[in-house]
Amino acid sequence: MDFSGNHILSIDQFDRSDIDKLFSVADKLEPYASKQKITRVLEGAILGNMFFEPSTRTRISFGASFNLLGGNVREITEVGSSSLAKGESLADTAQVLSGYSDIIVMRHPEEGSVKKFAEASRVPVINGGDGSNEHPSQALLDLYTIEKELSQNNKSLDGLRIALVGDLKYGRAVHSLCKVLSLYSKVTMNLISPEELKLPIKILNQLKASGINVIQTENLEEGISEVDIIYVTRVQEERYTNKEDANRYRGLLSLNQSIYTANCEPNTVIMHPLPRDSRSDANELDTDLYENPNLAIFRQADNGVVIRMALFSLVLGIENKIEESSKSVNWKVGLNN
Ligand code: NCD
């Protein structure tokens, strides 16, 4: 795909060579993400960071990534603070905001809304999550994390064995991740969820057609026993019209250290797109896993910065200009040990 000057709306836009290109730009950006160097390559550029739904990681890491490349960030953080609350259409909002920005990231609760917005935008739009549909940048950072974690055990994405746990019906992070994994060969996917929260049939069929070996189960212990990666998700309660339903599923699938020790192969990596639901009736990833070196959830969240920097670099066509404005860092980075 041609990244430059294009929208990033769905993970379906990517093939393997696009992923390779993105990851090699991300590797080049690691010194900037980890504050060994700074660059001003996007000096003067403005990101419109439009979040019409709650977000911590996605909004802040998109904003920080743009800042790390030298650009400025303008934000909307709730529908109530924009003219959508006065009945303005997405198309009009897109017309206006794209006049103030060089690129826009948008999250919105409605499926297909970001695409609709992009159709009226005069600048590239990146989907930061549209309802329960897709979350492409999350899938890219998840894939990057999986590759990095696997490489430490001399494994690769081809031949991956992964368990996806939780709300597979409404989880947009899962939807995009499943689709991108269908680009790899000899993948085994254990889908672990209550019957009512199974992966949508359309995505399931797409996986099977691509040759993924799919196993569906409701049994956590069974599903996590022979995998390289366990990807846990929370019940997406904001998608349920009847909150009683969400309450029924919360806490049904919950991983802790003793379940891990009893069932998993050594070095099985634990991931979660976060936020994990830490309320005692949910607790899908117990805090007793903190000491487990295979808990990769915070490394995964950190990778959001470098992957989003790489996305901006490719879409704005500056991936070969980063070094030109490179400087050393003036301040002390991090804490003393
Ligand atoms: C995910 C999302 O918003 O879809 N979070 C994220 O972006 N890291 C997952 C979730 O909210 O459960």
Short mmCIF file of C-alpha atoms and ligand atoms in Angstrom, two decimals:
data_model
loop_
_atom_site.label_atom_id
_atom_site.label_comp_id
_atom_site.label_asym_id
_atom_site.label_seq_id
_atom_site.Cartn_x
_atom_site.Cartn_y
_atom_site.Cartn_z
CA MET A 1 0.00 0.00 0.00
CA ASP A 2 1.02 3.59 -0.45
CA PHE A 3 1.05 4.97 3.09
CA SER A 4 1.85 8.52 2.08
CA GLY A 5 -1.21 10.79 2.04
CA ASN A 6 -3.65 7.96 2.74
CA HIS A 7 -6.15 7.15 5.49
CA ILE A 8 -5.48 4.20 7.82
CA LEU A 9 -8.99 2.91 8.51
CA SER A 10 -8.75 -0.87 8.63
CA ILE A 11 -6.11 -3.50 9.20
CA ASP A 12 -7.35 -5.07 5.93
CA GLN A 13 -5.33 -2.39 4.08
CA PHE A 14 -2.06 -4.05 5.16
CA ASP A 15 -0.16 -6.90 3.54
CA ARG A 16 3.01 -8.47 4.88
CA SER A 17 5.34 -6.13 3.05
CA ASP A 18 3.49 -3.11 4.51
CA ILE A 19 3.93 -4.55 7.98
CA ASP A 20 7.65 -5.18 7.33
CA LYS A 21 8.04 -1.60 6.13
CA LEU A 22 6.24 -0.20 9.18
CA PHE A 23 8.29 -2.32 11.60
CA SER A 24 11.58 -1.31 10.00
CA VAL A 25 10.64 2.39 10.35
CA ALA A 26 9.63 1.66 13.97
CA ASP A 27 13.04 0.08 14.65
CA LYS A 28 14.71 3.20 13.24
CA LEU A 29 12.59 5.34 15.57
CA GLU A 30 13.40 3.38 18.77
CA PRO A 31 16.19 5.83 19.85
CA TYR A 32 13.68 8.69 19.56
CA ALA A 33 10.89 6.87 21.40
CA SER A 34 13.29 5.98 24.21
CA LYS A 35 14.67 9.56 24.40
CA GLN A 36 18.21 8.80 23.35
CA LYS A 37 17.76 11.34 20.55
CA ILE A 38 15.24 14.00 19.56
CA THR A 39 13.98 15.04 16.15
CA ARG A 40 11.98 18.09 14.96
CA VAL A 41 11.06 16.58 11.61
CA LEU A 42 7.34 17.43 12.03
CA GLU A 43 7.97 20.98 13.25
CA GLY A 44 4.94 23.11 12.30
CA ALA A 45 2.61 20.13 11.73
CA ILE A 46 -0.66 19.79 13.67
CA LEU A 47 -2.35 16.57 14.75
CA GLY A 48 -6.09 16.75 15.40
CA ASN A 49 -6.55 14.09 18.10
CA MET A 50 -10.32 13.61 18.10
CA PHE A 51 -11.53 11.23 20.79
CA PHE A 52 -15.31 10.92 21.13
CA GLU A 53 -14.93 7.94 23.51
CA PRO A 54 -12.81 7.33 26.64
CA SER A 55 -9.13 6.58 26.01
CA THR A 56 -5.87 6.65 27.96
CA ARG A 57 -3.19 4.77 26.00
CA THR A 58 -4.37 5.39 22.46
CA ARG A 59 -4.96 9.13 22.83
CA ILE A 60 -1.87 9.91 24.87
CA SER A 61 0.47 7.70 22.85
CA PHE A 62 -0.76 9.12 19.52
CA GLY A 63 -0.28 12.63 20.96
CA ALA A 64 3.13 11.83 22.49
CA SER A 65 4.28 10.19 19.24
CA PHE A 66 3.42 13.32 17.29
CA ASN A 67 5.17 15.50 19.86
CA LEU A 68 8.24 13.26 19.74
CA LEU A 69 8.44 13.89 16.00
CA GLY A 70 8.33 17.65 16.69
CA GLY A 71 4.65 18.30 15.86
CA ASN A 72 1.84 19.95 17.84
CA VAL A 73 -1.37 18.33 19.10
CA ARG A 74 -4.93 19.73 19.35
CA GLU A 75 -7.55 17.60 21.04
CA ILE A 76 -11.22 16.90 21.55
CA THR A 77 -11.81 14.43 24.36
CA GLU A 78 -15.57 14.04 24.52
CA VAL A 79 -18.59 14.48 22.27
CA GLY A 80 -19.99 17.04 24.73
CA SER A 81 -17.10 19.44 24.06
CA SER A 82 -17.56 19.50 20.27
CA SER A 83 -20.35 20.70 17.99
CA LEU A 84 -21.46 17.10 17.42
CA ALA A 85 -23.42 17.76 20.63
CA LYS A 86 -25.28 20.55 18.76
CA GLY A 87 -26.30 18.20 15.98
CA GLU A 88 -23.41 18.82 13.58
CA SER A 89 -22.84 15.94 11.16
CA LEU A 90 -19.61 13.95 11.10
CA ALA A 91 -19.04 15.15 7.53
CA ASP A 92 -19.25 18.84 8.49
CA THR A 93 -17.02 18.28 11.51
CA ALA A 94 -14.50 16.54 9.23
CA GLN A 95 -14.58 19.41 6.71
CA VAL A 96 -13.87 21.91 9.45
CA LEU A 97 -11.30 20.01 11.52
CA SER A 98 -9.31 18.96 8.47
CA GLY A 99 -8.84 22.66 7.74
CA TYR A 100 -7.05 23.01 11.09
CA SER A 101 -4.92 19.85 11.01
CA ASP A 102 -2.32 18.05 8.88
CA ILE A 103 -3.50 14.66 10.05
CA ILE A 104 -6.36 13.45 12.26
CA VAL A 105 -6.70 10.51 14.64
CA MET A 106 -10.27 9.73 15.50
CA ARG A 107 -12.07 7.44 17.94
CA HIS A 108 -15.85 7.24 17.95
CA PRO A 109 -18.41 4.80 19.43
CA GLU A 110 -20.18 4.08 16.13
CA GLU A 111 -19.02 1.35 13.79
CA GLY A 112 -17.99 2.82 10.42
CA SER A 113 -17.98 6.39 11.77
CA VAL A 114 -14.27 7.00 11.20
CA LYS A 115 -14.61 5.92 7.57
CA LYS A 116 -17.55 8.28 7.12
CA PHE A 117 -15.53 11.09 8.71
CA ALA A 118 -12.50 10.29 6.49
CA GLU A 119 -14.61 10.54 3.33
CA ALA A 120 -15.23 14.21 4.09
CA SER A 121 -11.72 14.98 5.37
CA ARG A 122 -9.10 16.89 3.39
CA VAL A 123 -6.21 15.32 5.35
CA PRO A 124 -5.32 11.71 6.23
CA VAL A 125 -7.36 10.12 9.03
CA ILE A 126 -6.18 7.27 11.28
CA ASN A 127 -8.82 5.08 12.94
CA GLY A 128 -8.26 5.13 16.72
CA GLY A 129 -11.19 2.71 17.21
CA ASP A 130 -14.70 2.77 15.73
CA GLY A 131 -17.21 1.11 18.03
CA SER A 132 -16.69 -2.64 18.21
CA ASN A 133 -15.45 -2.77 14.63
CA GLU A 134 -11.70 -2.15 14.33
CA HIS A 135 -8.63 -0.75 16.07
CA PRO A 136 -5.86 -1.06 13.47
CA SER A 137 -3.04 0.76 15.28
CA GLN A 138 -3.60 -1.47 18.34
CA ALA A 139 -3.26 -4.57 16.14
CA LEU A 140 -0.02 -3.21 14.69
CA LEU A 141 1.51 -2.55 18.10
CA ASP A 142 0.28 -5.94 19.31
CA LEU A 143 1.88 -7.67 16.34
CA TYR A 144 5.13 -5.75 16.88
CA THR A 145 5.07 -6.82 20.54
CA ILE A 146 4.37 -10.46 19.65
CA GLU A 147 7.26 -10.49 17.19
CA LYS A 148 9.67 -8.96 19.70
CA GLU A 149 8.64 -11.24 22.55
CA LEU A 150 8.79 -14.36 20.36
CA SER A 151 12.21 -13.50 18.95
CA GLN A 152 13.66 -13.82 22.46
CA ASN A 153 12.74 -17.51 22.31
CA ASN A 154 13.85 -17.89 18.68
CA LYS A 155 10.27 -18.11 17.45
CA SER A 156 8.61 -16.13 14.67
CA LEU A 157 5.11 -15.03 13.63
CA ASP A 158 4.87 -17.92 11.18
CA GLY A 159 3.95 -20.90 13.31
CA LEU A 160 2.49 -18.71 16.10
CA ARG A 161 0.18 -20.36 18.62
CA ILE A 162 -2.03 -17.78 20.33
CA ALA A 163 -4.98 -17.87 22.74
CA LEU A 164 -7.43 -14.96 22.62
CA VAL A 165 -9.47 -14.72 25.80
CA GLY A 166 -12.60 -12.81 26.82
CA ASP A 167 -15.05 -10.61 24.94
CA LEU A 168 -14.27 -11.66 21.37
CA LYS A 169 -17.65 -10.43 20.16
CA TYR A 170 -17.27 -6.71 20.92
CA GLY A 171 -13.48 -6.41 21.29
CA ARG A 172 -12.27 -4.30 18.37
CA ALA A 173 -8.62 -4.86 19.35
CA VAL A 174 -9.19 -8.61 18.97
CA HIS A 175 -11.00 -8.15 15.65
CA SER A 176 -8.10 -6.25 14.09
CA LEU A 177 -5.46 -8.53 15.62
CA CYS A 178 -7.17 -11.70 14.31
CA LYS A 179 -7.31 -10.23 10.82
CA VAL A 180 -3.66 -9.21 10.72
CA LEU A 181 -2.56 -12.63 11.97
CA SER A 182 -4.24 -14.19 8.96
CA LEU A 183 -1.29 -12.83 6.91
CA TYR A 184 1.01 -15.38 8.57
CA SER A 185 1.35 -19.08 7.95
CA LYS A 186 0.81 -22.09 10.23
CA VAL A 187 -0.96 -19.99 12.87
CA THR A 188 -3.03 -21.73 15.54
CA MET A 189 -5.64 -19.63 17.31
CA ASN A 190 -7.49 -20.76 20.43
CA LEU A 191 -10.56 -18.58 20.86
CA ILE A 192 -11.64 -18.73 24.51
CA SER A 193 -14.91 -17.04 25.38
CA PRO A 194 -18.41 -17.71 26.72
CA GLU A 195 -20.69 -18.97 23.93
CA GLU A 196 -22.49 -15.59 23.69
CA LEU A 197 -19.23 -13.63 23.29
CA LYS A 198 -17.74 -15.64 20.43
CA LEU A 199 -15.86 -13.95 17.58
CA PRO A 200 -18.24 -12.60 14.88
CA ILE A 201 -18.85 -15.24 12.23
CA LYS A 202 -17.60 -13.00 9.42
CA ILE A 203 -14.14 -12.70 11.00
CA LEU A 204 -14.13 -16.38 11.93
CA ASN A 205 -14.75 -17.33 8.30
CA GLN A 206 -12.02 -14.94 7.16
CA LEU A 207 -9.56 -16.67 9.52
CA LYS A 208 -10.51 -20.15 8.38
CA ALA A 209 -10.29 -19.14 4.70
CA SER A 210 -6.77 -17.84 5.28
CA GLY A 211 -5.68 -21.23 6.64
CA ILE A 212 -5.57 -20.42 10.37
CA ASN A 213 -6.18 -23.43 12.55
CA VAL A 214 -9.02 -22.14 14.77
CA ILE A 215 -10.12 -23.87 17.97
CA GLN A 216 -13.08 -22.46 19.93
CA THR A 217 -13.56 -23.30 23.60
CA GLU A 218 -15.08 -21.95 26.81
CA ASN A 219 -12.40 -23.62 28.93
CA LEU A 220 -9.53 -21.31 29.92
CA GLU A 221 -7.20 -24.01 31.27
CA GLU A 222 -7.52 -26.07 28.12
CA GLY A 223 -7.17 -23.11 25.76
CA ILE A 224 -3.98 -21.66 27.27
CA SER A 225 -2.07 -24.91 27.66
CA GLU A 226 -0.11 -25.10 24.40
CA VAL A 227 0.38 -21.54 23.17
CA ASP A 228 3.16 -18.97 22.84
CA ILE A 229 0.94 -15.96 23.59
CA ILE A 230 -2.15 -15.46 25.77
CA TYR A 231 -4.03 -12.29 24.78
CA VAL A 232 -6.58 -11.42 27.47
CA THR A 233 -9.37 -8.83 27.06
CA ARG A 234 -11.98 -7.24 29.31
CA VAL A 235 -15.76 -7.43 28.88
CA GLN A 236 -16.56 -4.38 26.70
CA GLU A 237 -19.40 -3.25 28.96
CA GLU A 238 -19.91 0.06 27.12
CA ARG A 239 -21.22 -1.93 24.13
CA TYR A 240 -24.01 -3.65 26.09
CA THR A 241 -27.42 -2.02 26.06
CA ASN A 242 -28.36 -4.17 29.03
CA LYS A 243 -25.69 -3.78 31.75
CA GLU A 244 -26.96 -6.94 33.44
CA ASP A 245 -25.52 -8.91 30.52
CA ALA A 246 -22.08 -7.41 30.98
CA ASN A 247 -22.24 -8.23 34.69
CA ARG A 248 -23.01 -11.85 33.85
CA TYR A 249 -19.80 -12.33 31.83
CA ARG A 250 -17.46 -10.27 33.98
CA GLY A 251 -15.05 -12.49 35.93
CA LEU A 252 -15.91 -15.70 34.05
CA LEU A 253 -12.46 -15.94 32.48
CA SER A 254 -9.77 -14.79 34.83
CA LEU A 255 -6.06 -15.62 34.69
CA ASN A 256 -3.81 -15.70 37.76
CA GLN A 257 -0.38 -17.08 38.58
CA SER A 258 -1.58 -20.47 39.85
CA ILE A 259 -3.68 -21.12 36.72
CA TYR A 260 -0.68 -20.02 34.65
CA THR A 261 1.77 -22.29 36.51
CA ALA A 262 -0.55 -25.30 36.32
CA ASN A 263 -1.37 -25.01 32.63
CA CYS A 264 1.09 -22.97 30.57
CA GLU A 265 4.31 -23.88 28.84
CA PRO A 266 7.39 -22.07 30.20
CA ASN A 267 7.81 -18.57 28.68
CA THR A 268 4.19 -18.24 27.55
CA VAL A 269 3.80 -14.49 27.07
CA ILE A 270 0.79 -12.69 28.60
CA MET A 271 -0.65 -9.69 26.75
CA HIS A 272 -3.69 -7.41 27.17
CA PRO A 273 -4.57 -4.28 25.16
CA LEU A 274 -5.49 -2.62 28.49
CA PRO A 275 -7.29 -1.27 30.41
CA ARG A 276 -7.66 -4.45 32.44
CA ASP A 277 -10.70 -4.43 34.66
CA SER A 278 -9.24 -4.55 38.17
CA ARG A 279 -12.57 -4.60 40.03
CA SER A 280 -12.70 -7.71 42.22
CA ASP A 281 -15.68 -9.17 40.32
CA ALA A 282 -13.74 -8.96 37.04
CA ASN A 283 -9.98 -9.19 37.54
CA GLU A 284 -9.36 -10.89 34.19
CA LEU A 285 -5.59 -10.56 34.76
CA ASP A 286 -4.72 -10.93 38.43
CA THR A 287 -2.15 -8.58 39.98
CA ASP A 288 -0.31 -11.66 41.34
CA LEU A 289 1.11 -11.96 37.81
CA TYR A 290 3.19 -8.79 38.41
CA GLU A 291 6.29 -10.79 39.25
CA ASN A 292 5.94 -12.99 36.18
CA PRO A 293 8.61 -11.88 33.67
CA ASN A 294 6.39 -13.09 30.83
CA LEU A 295 3.76 -10.45 31.66
CA ALA A 296 4.32 -8.18 28.65
CA ILE A 297 1.38 -5.76 29.12
CA PHE A 298 3.44 -2.68 29.90
CA ARG A 299 6.10 -3.44 27.24
CA GLN A 300 3.12 -3.79 24.88
CA ALA A 301 1.71 -0.37 25.91
CA ASP A 302 5.18 1.20 25.53
CA ASN A 303 5.40 -0.14 21.96
CA GLY A 304 2.35 1.99 21.12
CA VAL A 305 4.59 5.05 20.90
CA VAL A 306 7.11 3.74 18.40
CA ILE A 307 4.48 2.13 16.19
CA ARG A 308 2.38 5.31 16.12
CA MET A 309 5.49 7.36 15.35
CA ALA A 310 6.16 4.99 12.44
CA LEU A 311 2.58 5.36 11.19
CA PHE A 312 2.78 9.16 11.25
CA SER A 313 6.18 9.06 9.52
CA LEU A 314 4.92 6.91 6.65
CA VAL A 315 1.56 8.66 6.20
CA LEU A 316 3.23 12.09 6.24
CA GLY A 317 6.11 10.85 4.05
CA ILE A 318 9.00 11.85 6.33
CA GLU A 319 10.42 8.39 7.12
CA ASN A 320 13.72 9.20 5.37
CA LYS A 321 14.08 12.69 6.84
CA ILE A 322 14.13 11.87 10.55
CA GLU A 323 17.93 11.85 10.90
CA GLU A 324 18.26 15.27 9.22
CA SER A 325 16.91 17.12 12.25
CA SER A 326 18.27 14.73 14.88
CA LYS A 327 19.77 16.12 18.12
CA SER A 328 20.93 14.79 21.48
CA VAL A 329 18.63 14.96 24.53
CA ASN A 330 19.27 17.83 26.99
CA TRP A 331 17.56 16.48 30.11
CA LYS A 332 18.09 13.50 32.40
CA VAL A 333 15.95 10.61 31.18
CA GLY A 334 14.23 8.36 33.77
CA LEU A 335 14.92 7.66 37.47
CA ASN A 336 18.13 6.79 39.26
CA ASN A 337 18.26 3.11 40.16
C1 NCD B 1 -8.88 -1.14 23.76
C2 NCD B 1 -9.98 -0.37 23.02
O1 NCD B 1 -10.22 0.81 23.32
O2 NCD B 1 -10.55 -0.98 22.15
N1 NCD B 1 -8.06 -0.30 24.51
C3 NCD B 1 -7.00 0.32 23.91
O3 NCD B 1 -7.16 1.07 22.98
N2 NCD B 1 -5.77 0.02 24.39
C4 NCD B 1 -9.39 -2.28 24.54
C5 NCD B 1 -10.40 -2.03 25.60
O4 NCD B 1 -10.87 -0.91 25.83
O5 NCD B 1 -10.78 -3.02 26.25
#
